Coordinates of C-alpha atoms in Angstrom, one line a residue:
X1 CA 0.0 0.0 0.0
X2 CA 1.2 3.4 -0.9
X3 CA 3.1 5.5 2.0
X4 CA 1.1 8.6 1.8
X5 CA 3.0 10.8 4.5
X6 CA 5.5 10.4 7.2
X7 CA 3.8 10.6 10.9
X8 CA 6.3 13.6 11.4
X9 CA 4.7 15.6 8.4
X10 CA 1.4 14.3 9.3
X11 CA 1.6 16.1 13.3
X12 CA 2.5 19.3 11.6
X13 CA -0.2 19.3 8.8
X14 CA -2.6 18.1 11.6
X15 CA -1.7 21.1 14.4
X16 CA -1.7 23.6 11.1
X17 CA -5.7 22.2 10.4
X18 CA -6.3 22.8 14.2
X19 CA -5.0 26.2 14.7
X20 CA -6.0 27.3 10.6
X21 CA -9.0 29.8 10.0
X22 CA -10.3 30.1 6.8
X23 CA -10.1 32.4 4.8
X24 CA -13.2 34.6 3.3
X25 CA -11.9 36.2 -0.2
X26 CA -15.1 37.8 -0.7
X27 CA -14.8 40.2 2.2
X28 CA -13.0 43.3 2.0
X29 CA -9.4 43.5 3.5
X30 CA -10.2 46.7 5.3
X31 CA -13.7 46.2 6.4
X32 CA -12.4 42.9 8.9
X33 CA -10.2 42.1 11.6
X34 CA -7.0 40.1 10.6
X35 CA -7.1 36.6 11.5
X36 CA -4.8 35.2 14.7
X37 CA -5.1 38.2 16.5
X38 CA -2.0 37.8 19.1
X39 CA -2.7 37.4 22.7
X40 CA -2.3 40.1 25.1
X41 CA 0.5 39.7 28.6
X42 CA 1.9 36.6 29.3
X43 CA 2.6 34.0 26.8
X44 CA 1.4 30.9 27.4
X45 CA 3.3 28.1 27.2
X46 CA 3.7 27.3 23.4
X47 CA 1.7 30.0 22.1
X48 CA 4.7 31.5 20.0
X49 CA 4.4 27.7 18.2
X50 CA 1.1 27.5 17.6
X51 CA 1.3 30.9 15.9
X52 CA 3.8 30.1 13.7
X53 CA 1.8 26.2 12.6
X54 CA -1.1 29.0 12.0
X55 CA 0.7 30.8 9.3
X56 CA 1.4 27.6 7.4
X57 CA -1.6 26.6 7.6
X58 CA -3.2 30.7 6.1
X59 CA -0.3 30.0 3.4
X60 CA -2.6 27.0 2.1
X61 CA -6.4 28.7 2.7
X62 CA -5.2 32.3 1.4
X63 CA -5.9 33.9 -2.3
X64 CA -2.8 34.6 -4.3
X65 CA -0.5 32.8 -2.2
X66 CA -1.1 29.0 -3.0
X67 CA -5.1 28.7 -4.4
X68 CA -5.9 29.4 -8.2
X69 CA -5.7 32.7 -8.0
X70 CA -2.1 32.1 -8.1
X71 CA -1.5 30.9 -11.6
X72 CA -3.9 33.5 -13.0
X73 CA -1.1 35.8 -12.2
X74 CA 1.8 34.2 -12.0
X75 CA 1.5 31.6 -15.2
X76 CA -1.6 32.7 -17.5
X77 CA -0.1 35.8 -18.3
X78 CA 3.2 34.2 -19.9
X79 CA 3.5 33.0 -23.5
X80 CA 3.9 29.5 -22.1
X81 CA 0.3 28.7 -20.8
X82 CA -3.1 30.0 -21.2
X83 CA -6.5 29.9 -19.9
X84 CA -8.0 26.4 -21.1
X85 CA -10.6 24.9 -19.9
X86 CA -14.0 25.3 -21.9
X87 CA -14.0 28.5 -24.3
X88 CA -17.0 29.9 -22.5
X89 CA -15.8 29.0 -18.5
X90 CA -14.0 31.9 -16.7
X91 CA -13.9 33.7 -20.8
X92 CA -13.8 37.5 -19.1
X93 CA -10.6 36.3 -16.9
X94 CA -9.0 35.2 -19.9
X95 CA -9.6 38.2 -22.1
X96 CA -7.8 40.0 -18.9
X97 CA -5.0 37.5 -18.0
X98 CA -4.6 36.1 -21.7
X99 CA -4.6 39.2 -23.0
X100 CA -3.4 41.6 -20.8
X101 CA -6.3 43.2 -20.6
X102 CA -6.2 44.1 -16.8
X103 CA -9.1 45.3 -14.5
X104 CA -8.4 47.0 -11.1
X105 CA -12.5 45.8 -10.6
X106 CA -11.7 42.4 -11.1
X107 CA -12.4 39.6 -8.4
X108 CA -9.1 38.1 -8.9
X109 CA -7.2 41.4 -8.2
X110 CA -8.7 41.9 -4.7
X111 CA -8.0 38.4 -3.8
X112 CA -4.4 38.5 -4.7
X113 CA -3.9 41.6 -2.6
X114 CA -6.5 40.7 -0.1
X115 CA -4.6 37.0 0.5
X116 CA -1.0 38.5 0.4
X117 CA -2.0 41.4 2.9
X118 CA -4.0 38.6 5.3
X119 CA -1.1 36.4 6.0
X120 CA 1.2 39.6 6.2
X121 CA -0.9 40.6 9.0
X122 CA -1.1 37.2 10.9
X123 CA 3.1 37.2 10.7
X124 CA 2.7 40.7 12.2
X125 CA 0.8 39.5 14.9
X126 CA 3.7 36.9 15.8
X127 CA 6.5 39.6 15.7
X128 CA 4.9 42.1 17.7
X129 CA 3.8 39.5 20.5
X130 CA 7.9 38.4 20.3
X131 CA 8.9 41.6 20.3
X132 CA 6.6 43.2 22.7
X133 CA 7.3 40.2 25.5
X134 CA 10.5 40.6 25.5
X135 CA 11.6 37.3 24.8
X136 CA 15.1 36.7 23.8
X137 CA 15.2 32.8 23.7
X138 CA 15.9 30.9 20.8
X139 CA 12.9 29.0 20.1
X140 CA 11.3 32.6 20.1
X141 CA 13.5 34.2 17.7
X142 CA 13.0 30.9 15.6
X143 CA 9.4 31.7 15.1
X144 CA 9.9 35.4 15.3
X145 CA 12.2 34.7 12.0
X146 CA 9.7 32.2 10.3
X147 CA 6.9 35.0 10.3
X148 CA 9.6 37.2 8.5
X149 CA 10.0 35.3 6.1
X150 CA 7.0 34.2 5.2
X151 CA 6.2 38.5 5.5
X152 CA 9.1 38.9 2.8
X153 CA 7.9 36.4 0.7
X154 CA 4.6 38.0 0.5
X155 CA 6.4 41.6 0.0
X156 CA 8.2 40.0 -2.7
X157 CA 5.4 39.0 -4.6
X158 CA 3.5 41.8 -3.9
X159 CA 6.1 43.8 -5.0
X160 CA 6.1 41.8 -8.8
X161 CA 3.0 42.0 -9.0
X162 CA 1.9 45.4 -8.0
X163 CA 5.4 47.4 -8.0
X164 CA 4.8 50.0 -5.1
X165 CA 3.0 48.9 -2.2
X166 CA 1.9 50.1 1.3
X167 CA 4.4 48.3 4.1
X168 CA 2.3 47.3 6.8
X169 CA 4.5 46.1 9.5
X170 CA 2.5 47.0 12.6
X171 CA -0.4 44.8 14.4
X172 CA -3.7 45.6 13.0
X173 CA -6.3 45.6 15.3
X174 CA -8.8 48.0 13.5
X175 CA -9.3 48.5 9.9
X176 CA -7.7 51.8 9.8
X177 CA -4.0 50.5 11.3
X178 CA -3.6 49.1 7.6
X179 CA -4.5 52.0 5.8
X180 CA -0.8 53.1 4.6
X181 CA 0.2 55.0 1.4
X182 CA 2.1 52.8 -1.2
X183 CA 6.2 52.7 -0.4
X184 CA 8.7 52.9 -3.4
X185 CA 10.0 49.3 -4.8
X186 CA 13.3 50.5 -2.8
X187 CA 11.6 51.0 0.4
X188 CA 9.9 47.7 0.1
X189 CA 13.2 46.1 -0.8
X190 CA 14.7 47.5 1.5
X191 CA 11.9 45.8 4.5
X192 CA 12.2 42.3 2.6
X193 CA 16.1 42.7 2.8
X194 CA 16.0 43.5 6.7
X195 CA 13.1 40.2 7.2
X196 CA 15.3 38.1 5.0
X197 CA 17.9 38.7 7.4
X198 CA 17.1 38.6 10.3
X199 CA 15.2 35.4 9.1
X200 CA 18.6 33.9 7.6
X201 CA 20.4 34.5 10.9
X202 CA 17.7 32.9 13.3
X203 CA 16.3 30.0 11.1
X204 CA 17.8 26.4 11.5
X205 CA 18.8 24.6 8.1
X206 CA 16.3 21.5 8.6
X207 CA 13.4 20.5 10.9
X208 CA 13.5 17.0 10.6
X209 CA 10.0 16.9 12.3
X210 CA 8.5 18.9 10.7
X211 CA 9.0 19.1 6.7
X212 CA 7.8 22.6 5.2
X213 CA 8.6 25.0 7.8
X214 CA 10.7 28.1 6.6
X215 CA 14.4 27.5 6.7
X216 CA 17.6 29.3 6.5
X217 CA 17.7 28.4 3.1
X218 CA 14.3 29.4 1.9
X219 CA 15.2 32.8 3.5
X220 CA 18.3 33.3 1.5
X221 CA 17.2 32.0 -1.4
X222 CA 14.6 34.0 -1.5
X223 CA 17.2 36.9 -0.8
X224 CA 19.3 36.2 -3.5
X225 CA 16.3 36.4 -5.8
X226 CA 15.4 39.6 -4.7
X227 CA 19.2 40.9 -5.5
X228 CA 19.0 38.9 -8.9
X229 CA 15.3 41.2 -9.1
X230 CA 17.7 44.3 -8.7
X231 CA 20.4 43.2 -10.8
X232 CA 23.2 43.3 -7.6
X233 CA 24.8 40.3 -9.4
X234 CA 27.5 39.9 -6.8
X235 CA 25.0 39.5 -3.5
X236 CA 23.2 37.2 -5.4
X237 CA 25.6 35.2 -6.1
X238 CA 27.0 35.2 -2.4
X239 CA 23.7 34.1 -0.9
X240 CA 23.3 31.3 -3.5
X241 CA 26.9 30.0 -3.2
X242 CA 25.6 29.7 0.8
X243 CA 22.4 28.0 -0.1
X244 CA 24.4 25.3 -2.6
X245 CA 26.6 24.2 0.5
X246 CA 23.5 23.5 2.6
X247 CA 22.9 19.5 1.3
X248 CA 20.1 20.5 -1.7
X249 CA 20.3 17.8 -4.6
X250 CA 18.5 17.4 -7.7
X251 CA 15.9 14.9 -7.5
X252 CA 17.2 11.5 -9.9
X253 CA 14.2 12.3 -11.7
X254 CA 12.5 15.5 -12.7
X255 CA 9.0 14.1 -13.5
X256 CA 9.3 12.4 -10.3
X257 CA 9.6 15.6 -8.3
X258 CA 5.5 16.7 -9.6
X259 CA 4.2 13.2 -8.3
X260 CA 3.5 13.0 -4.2
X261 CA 6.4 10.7 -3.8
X262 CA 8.5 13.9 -4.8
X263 CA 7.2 15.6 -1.9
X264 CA 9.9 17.3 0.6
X265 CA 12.4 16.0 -1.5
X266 CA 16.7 16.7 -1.7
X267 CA 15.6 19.4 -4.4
X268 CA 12.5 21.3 -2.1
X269 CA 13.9 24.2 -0.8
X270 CA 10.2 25.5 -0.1
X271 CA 7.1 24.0 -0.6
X272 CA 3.3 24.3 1.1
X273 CA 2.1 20.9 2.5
X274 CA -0.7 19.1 1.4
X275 CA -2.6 15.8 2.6
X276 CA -5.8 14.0 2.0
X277 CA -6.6 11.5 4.0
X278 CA -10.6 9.6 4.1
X279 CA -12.4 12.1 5.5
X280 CA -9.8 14.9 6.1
X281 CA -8.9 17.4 3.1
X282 CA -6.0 20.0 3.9
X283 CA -6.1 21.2 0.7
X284 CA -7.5 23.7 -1.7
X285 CA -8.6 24.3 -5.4
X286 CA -4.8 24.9 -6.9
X287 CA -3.9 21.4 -8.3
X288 CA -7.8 20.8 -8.5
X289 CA -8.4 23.4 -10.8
X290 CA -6.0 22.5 -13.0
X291 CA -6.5 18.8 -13.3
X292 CA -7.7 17.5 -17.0
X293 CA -11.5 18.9 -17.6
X294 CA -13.3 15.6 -19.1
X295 CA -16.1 13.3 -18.0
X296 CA -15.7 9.8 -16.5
X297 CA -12.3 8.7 -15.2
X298 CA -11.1 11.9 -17.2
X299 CA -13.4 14.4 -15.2
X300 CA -9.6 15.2 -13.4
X301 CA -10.7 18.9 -12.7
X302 CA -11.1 21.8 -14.3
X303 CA -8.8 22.2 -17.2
X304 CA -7.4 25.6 -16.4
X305 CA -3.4 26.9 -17.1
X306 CA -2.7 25.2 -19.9
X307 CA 0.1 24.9 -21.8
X308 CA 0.5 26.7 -25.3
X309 CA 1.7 25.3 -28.4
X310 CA 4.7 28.0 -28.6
X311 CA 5.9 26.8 -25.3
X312 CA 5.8 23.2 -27.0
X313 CA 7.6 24.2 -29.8
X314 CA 10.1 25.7 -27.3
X315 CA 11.7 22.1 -26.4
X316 CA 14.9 21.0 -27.6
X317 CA 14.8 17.5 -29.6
X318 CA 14.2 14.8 -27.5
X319 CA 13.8 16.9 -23.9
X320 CA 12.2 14.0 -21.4
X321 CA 10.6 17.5 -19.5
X322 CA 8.2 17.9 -22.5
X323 CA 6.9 14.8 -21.7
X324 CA 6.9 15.7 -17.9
X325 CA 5.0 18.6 -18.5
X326 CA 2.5 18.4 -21.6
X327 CA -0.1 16.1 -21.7
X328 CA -1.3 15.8 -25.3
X329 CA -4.8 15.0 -25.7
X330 CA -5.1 11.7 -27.7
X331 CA -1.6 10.3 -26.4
X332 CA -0.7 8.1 -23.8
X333 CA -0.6 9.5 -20.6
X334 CA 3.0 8.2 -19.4
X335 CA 1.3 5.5 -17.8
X336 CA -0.7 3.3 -20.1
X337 CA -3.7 5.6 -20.3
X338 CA -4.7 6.9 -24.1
X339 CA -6.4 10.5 -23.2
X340 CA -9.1 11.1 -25.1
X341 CA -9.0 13.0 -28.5
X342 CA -10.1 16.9 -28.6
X343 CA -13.2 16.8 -29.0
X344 CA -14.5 15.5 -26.5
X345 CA -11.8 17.1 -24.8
X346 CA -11.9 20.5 -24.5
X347 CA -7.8 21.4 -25.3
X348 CA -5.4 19.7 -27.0
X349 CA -2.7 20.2 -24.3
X350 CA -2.8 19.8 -20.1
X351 CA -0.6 21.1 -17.7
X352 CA 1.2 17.6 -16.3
X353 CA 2.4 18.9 -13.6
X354 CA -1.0 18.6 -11.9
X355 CA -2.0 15.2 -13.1
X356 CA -1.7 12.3 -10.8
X357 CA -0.7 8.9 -10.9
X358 CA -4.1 6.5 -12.0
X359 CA -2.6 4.4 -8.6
X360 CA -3.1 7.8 -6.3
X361 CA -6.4 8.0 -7.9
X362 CA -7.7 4.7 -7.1
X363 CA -6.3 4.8 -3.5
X364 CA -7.7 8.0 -2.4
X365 CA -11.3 7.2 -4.1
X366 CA -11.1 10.3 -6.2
X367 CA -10.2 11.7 -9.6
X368 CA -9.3 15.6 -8.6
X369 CA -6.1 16.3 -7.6
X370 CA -6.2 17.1 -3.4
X371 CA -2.9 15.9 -1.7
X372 CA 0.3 16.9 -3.7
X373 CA 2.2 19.6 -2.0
X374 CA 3.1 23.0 -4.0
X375 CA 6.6 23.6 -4.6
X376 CA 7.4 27.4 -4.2
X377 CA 11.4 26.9 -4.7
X378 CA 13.3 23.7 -5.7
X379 CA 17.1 23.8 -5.7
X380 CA 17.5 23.8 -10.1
X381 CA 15.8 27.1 -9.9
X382 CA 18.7 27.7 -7.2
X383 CA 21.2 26.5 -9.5
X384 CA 20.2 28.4 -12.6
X385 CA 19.7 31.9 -10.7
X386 CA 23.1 31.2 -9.4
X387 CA 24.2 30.6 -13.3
X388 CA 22.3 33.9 -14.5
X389 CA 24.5 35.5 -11.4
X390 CA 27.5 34.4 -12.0
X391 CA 27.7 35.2 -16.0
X392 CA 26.3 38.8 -15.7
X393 CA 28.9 39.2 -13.1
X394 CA 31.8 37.6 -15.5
X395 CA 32.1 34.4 -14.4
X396 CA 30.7 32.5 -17.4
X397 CA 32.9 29.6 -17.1
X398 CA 30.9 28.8 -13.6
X399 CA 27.5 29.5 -14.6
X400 CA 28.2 26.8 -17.7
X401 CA 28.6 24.4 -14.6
X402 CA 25.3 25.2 -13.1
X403 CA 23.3 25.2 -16.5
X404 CA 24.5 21.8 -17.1
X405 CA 23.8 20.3 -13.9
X406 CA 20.1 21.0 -14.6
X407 CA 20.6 19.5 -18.1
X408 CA 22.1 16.4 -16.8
X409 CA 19.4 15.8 -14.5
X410 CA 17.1 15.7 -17.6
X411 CA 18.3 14.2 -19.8
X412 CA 19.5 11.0 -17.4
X413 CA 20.7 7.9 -19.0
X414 CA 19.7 9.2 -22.2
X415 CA 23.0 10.9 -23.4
X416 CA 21.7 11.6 -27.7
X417 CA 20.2 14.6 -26.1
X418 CA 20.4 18.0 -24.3
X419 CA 24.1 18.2 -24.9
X420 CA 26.5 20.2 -22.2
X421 CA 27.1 23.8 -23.3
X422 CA 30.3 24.7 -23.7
X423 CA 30.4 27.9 -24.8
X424 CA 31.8 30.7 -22.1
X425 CA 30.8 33.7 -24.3
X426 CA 28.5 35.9 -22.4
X427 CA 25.8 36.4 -24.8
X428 CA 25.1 32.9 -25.5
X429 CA 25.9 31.7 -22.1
X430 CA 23.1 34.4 -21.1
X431 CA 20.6 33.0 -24.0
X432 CA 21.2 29.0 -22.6
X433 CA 20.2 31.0 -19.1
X434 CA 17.1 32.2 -20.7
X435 CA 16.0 29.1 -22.7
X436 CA 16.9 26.9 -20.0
X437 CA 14.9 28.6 -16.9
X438 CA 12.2 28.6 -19.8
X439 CA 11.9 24.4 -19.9
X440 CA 13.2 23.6 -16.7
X441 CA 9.9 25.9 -14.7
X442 CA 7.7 25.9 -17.3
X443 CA 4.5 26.1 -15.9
X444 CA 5.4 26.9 -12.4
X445 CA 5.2 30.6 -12.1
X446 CA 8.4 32.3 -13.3
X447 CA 8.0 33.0 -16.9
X448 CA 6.3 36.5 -16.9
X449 CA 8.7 37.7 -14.0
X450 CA 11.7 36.4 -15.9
X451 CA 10.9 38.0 -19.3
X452 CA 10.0 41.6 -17.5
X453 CA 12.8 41.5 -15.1
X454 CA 14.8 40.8 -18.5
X455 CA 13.3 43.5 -20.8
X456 CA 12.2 41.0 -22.8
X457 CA 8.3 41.4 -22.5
X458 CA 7.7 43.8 -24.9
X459 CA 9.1 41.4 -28.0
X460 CA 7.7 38.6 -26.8
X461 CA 4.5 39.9 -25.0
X462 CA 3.1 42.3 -27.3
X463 CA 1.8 40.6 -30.0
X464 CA -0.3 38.8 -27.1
X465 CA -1.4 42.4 -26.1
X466 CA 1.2 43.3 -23.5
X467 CA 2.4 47.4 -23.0
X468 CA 5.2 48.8 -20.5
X469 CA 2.1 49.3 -17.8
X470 CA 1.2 45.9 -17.9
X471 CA 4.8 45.2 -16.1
X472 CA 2.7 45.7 -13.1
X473 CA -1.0 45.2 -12.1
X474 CA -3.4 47.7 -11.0
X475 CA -4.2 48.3 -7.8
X476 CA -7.5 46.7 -6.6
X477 CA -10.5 49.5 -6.6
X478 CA -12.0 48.0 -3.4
X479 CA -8.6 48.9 -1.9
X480 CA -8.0 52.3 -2.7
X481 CA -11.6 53.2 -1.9
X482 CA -11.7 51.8 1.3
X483 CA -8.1 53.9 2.4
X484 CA -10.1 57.2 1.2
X485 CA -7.8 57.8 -0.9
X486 CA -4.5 57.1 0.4
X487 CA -3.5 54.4 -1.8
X488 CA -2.5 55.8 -5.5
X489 CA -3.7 53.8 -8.5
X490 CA -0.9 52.8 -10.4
X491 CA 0.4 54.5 -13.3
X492 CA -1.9 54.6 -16.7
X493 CA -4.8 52.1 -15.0

């Protein structure tokens, strides 16, 4: 019988589900109370703990941080995937995500903010109460640094998606302790670079308890992003070369690491836990929603994010990851399954990253994907920011290295294809950067940052309907008017 978790994981997933309060999307960020409000005087015993399971647990229940509001943003707006599903399902989101059509009125735009600002306020909670008590001992300043950086990973995607933002670092208690005015992106750097750090210096390297907590490594890897964001090559680099000496391995197999026994693997340098158990569900509509939209054993989900023929055509010859990502309506499945042709499916491509193996299927009694974690930051997206890092900073010979790690991994035993590159010249070693971050994380969220953080979204974007404005997203409406005016709408929305 299939091992679905380890008992460790299970205790932590099963105190997050205790402590968790849902989320409610639909109400207005400003006109409620944040959740986990943090206890006045005296801590009680364990208190600090419990917090910090509680933001693990709003990380899986909030919009825009791991439900389907995510990929609206982060992948549908790419060249490499697209709406799917049925032509006439969710049609007004695709006209805006598709094609860059943007709506500060939208639904999805307030639950992006709303979700991001939510948890940002529950990690608040947990610093103040630290820092108010007066508590200096380690187990404190452990969880003290896991709410900050789980607060600069919210800033930092916050900050791609909306550009300036109002820092919020204080408890709110009522409605009108959020209302800020937006800070520049150097300001808000400048807050995710002091969290970062303080979380780098105070977070262990492992809990071998308790897989998907924050870690030192997740905090400076999600620094050195941030200085790859702002093009400070050399910090970059130094936080990375850090992060590669702290026991992360590529996983033998890259399709592998999308199935639930790739879970908290060697390459997982973050991910947000998931488990589904008879009767118990700690999950939400992410995977769900993505799942192949059929009927019968193929009613999987709902066919969103799928993949587009120009990302298909993007593969090198004989690229195993194609296979790992696409599934191609009327082929087999990987697994002995023959998909159905389109019609009666509604898209000739699926994002495999969602599917499932037909065994997890049958063992959990369902078709719709419920219990495979979401990985946030694996190690070959370590490796190849470390590559881009290294050969803007003129070190080409050592990014070469890094790139072909990641191509060794995926192309195994198979060695006809996905050659080594060899070339140390600058320019190309920058275009292998560019094509190889493209395959290797297709469909996982980093194509749309990557090709504006390049300067490359205008040539490839615009012929899909992107301008310069659409770098960033608008504001939400139901924000600004409920600040009275303080927030600024951003610039030509």
């Amino acid at each position: 019988m299939m091992k679905i978790k380890t008992i460790v994981k299970l205790s932590l997933i099963t105190t997050i589900t205790a402590l968790m309060i849902t989320s409610c999307n639909d109400e207005d960020f400003l006109d409620r109370l944040p959740e986990g409000v943090a206890t006045e005087g005296d801590l009680p015993a364990g208190a600090l703990e419990e917090k910090a399971f509680g933001l693990y647990g709003k990380m899986r229940t909030e919009a825009g941080i791991t439900d389907w509001t995510r990929y609206w943003f982060q992948s549908i707006r790419s060249d490499d995937a697209a709406k799917g599903s049925s032509v006439t399902d969710a049609a007004a989101f695709g006209t805006i995500f598709d094609g860059f059509q943007y709506s500060a009125a939208e639904g999805f735009a307030a639950s992006n903010w709303n979700g991001h600002y939510s948890l940002i306020y529950a990690c608040n909670d947990l610093i103040v109460l630290v820092d108010e008590s007066g508590t200096t001992d380690a187990g404190s300043l452990t969880n003290k640094a896991e709410a900050m950086a789980i607060r600069a990973f919210c800033y930092f995607e916050l900050r791609r998606d909306y550009g300036e933002v109002p820092i919020v670092i204080n408890k709110v208690v009522n409605p009108a302790d959020a209302v800020k005015p937006k800070s520049t992106i150097a300001e808000v750097d400048a807050q995710i670079v002091s969290d970062l750090t303080f979380a780098k210096e105070n977070l262990p390297m492992t809990w071998p308890s308790y897989p998907g907590r924050a870690t030192k490594g997740f905090a400076q890897t999600l620094l050195g992003k941030l200085y790859l964001y702002q093009q400070n090559w050399t910090q970059a680099l130094t936080e990375f070369n850090d992060v590669m000496g702290y026991g992360y391995a590529l996983n033998n197999s890259y399709s592998d690491i999308f199935l639930q026994s790739g879970d908290n693997s060697t390459e997982s340098v973050f991910e947000v836990q998931f488990l589904r158990l008879a009767g118990v569900n700690y999950s939400n509509n992410y995977w769900e929603s993505q799942g192949v939209r059929g009927t019968s054993t193929w009613d999987l989900g709902w066919g969103f994010n799928v993949p587009t023929p120009n990302l298909i055509s993007a593969y090198e010859a004989g690229d195993p990851r194609l296979a790992a990502t696409v599934l191609f309506s009327g082929q087999n499945d990987g697994y002995g399954n023959i998909l159905p042709t389109s019609p009666p499916l509604d898209q000739p491509y699926w994002n495999k990253k969602a599917y499932t193996l037909p065994s997890e299927r049958a063992f959990f009694g369902e078709n719709k994907n419920h219990w495979s974690n979401i990985k946030l930051i694996r190690y070959a997206d370590v490796l190849l920011m470390a590559a881009e890092a290294a050969n803007e900073s003129g070190q080409s010979s050592l990014a070469v290295s890094y790139i072909n790690q990641v191509r060794a991994r995926a192309r195994g035993t198979n060695t006809s294809v996905l050659p080594d590159i060899t070339s140390t010249d600058q320019a190309i070693v920058r275009a292998a950067i560019k094509q190889e971050r493209r395959i290797e994380l297709a469909m996982e969220g980093e194509r749309f940052y990557d090709l504006v953080r390049w300067g490359d979204a205008n040539a490839i974007l615009g012929g899909l309907g992107y301008q310069p404005k659409n770098e960033f997203y608008p504001i939400p409406q139901t924000a600004i008017d409920q600040s009275g005016g303080v927030l600024v709408q951003n610039p030509n929305y």
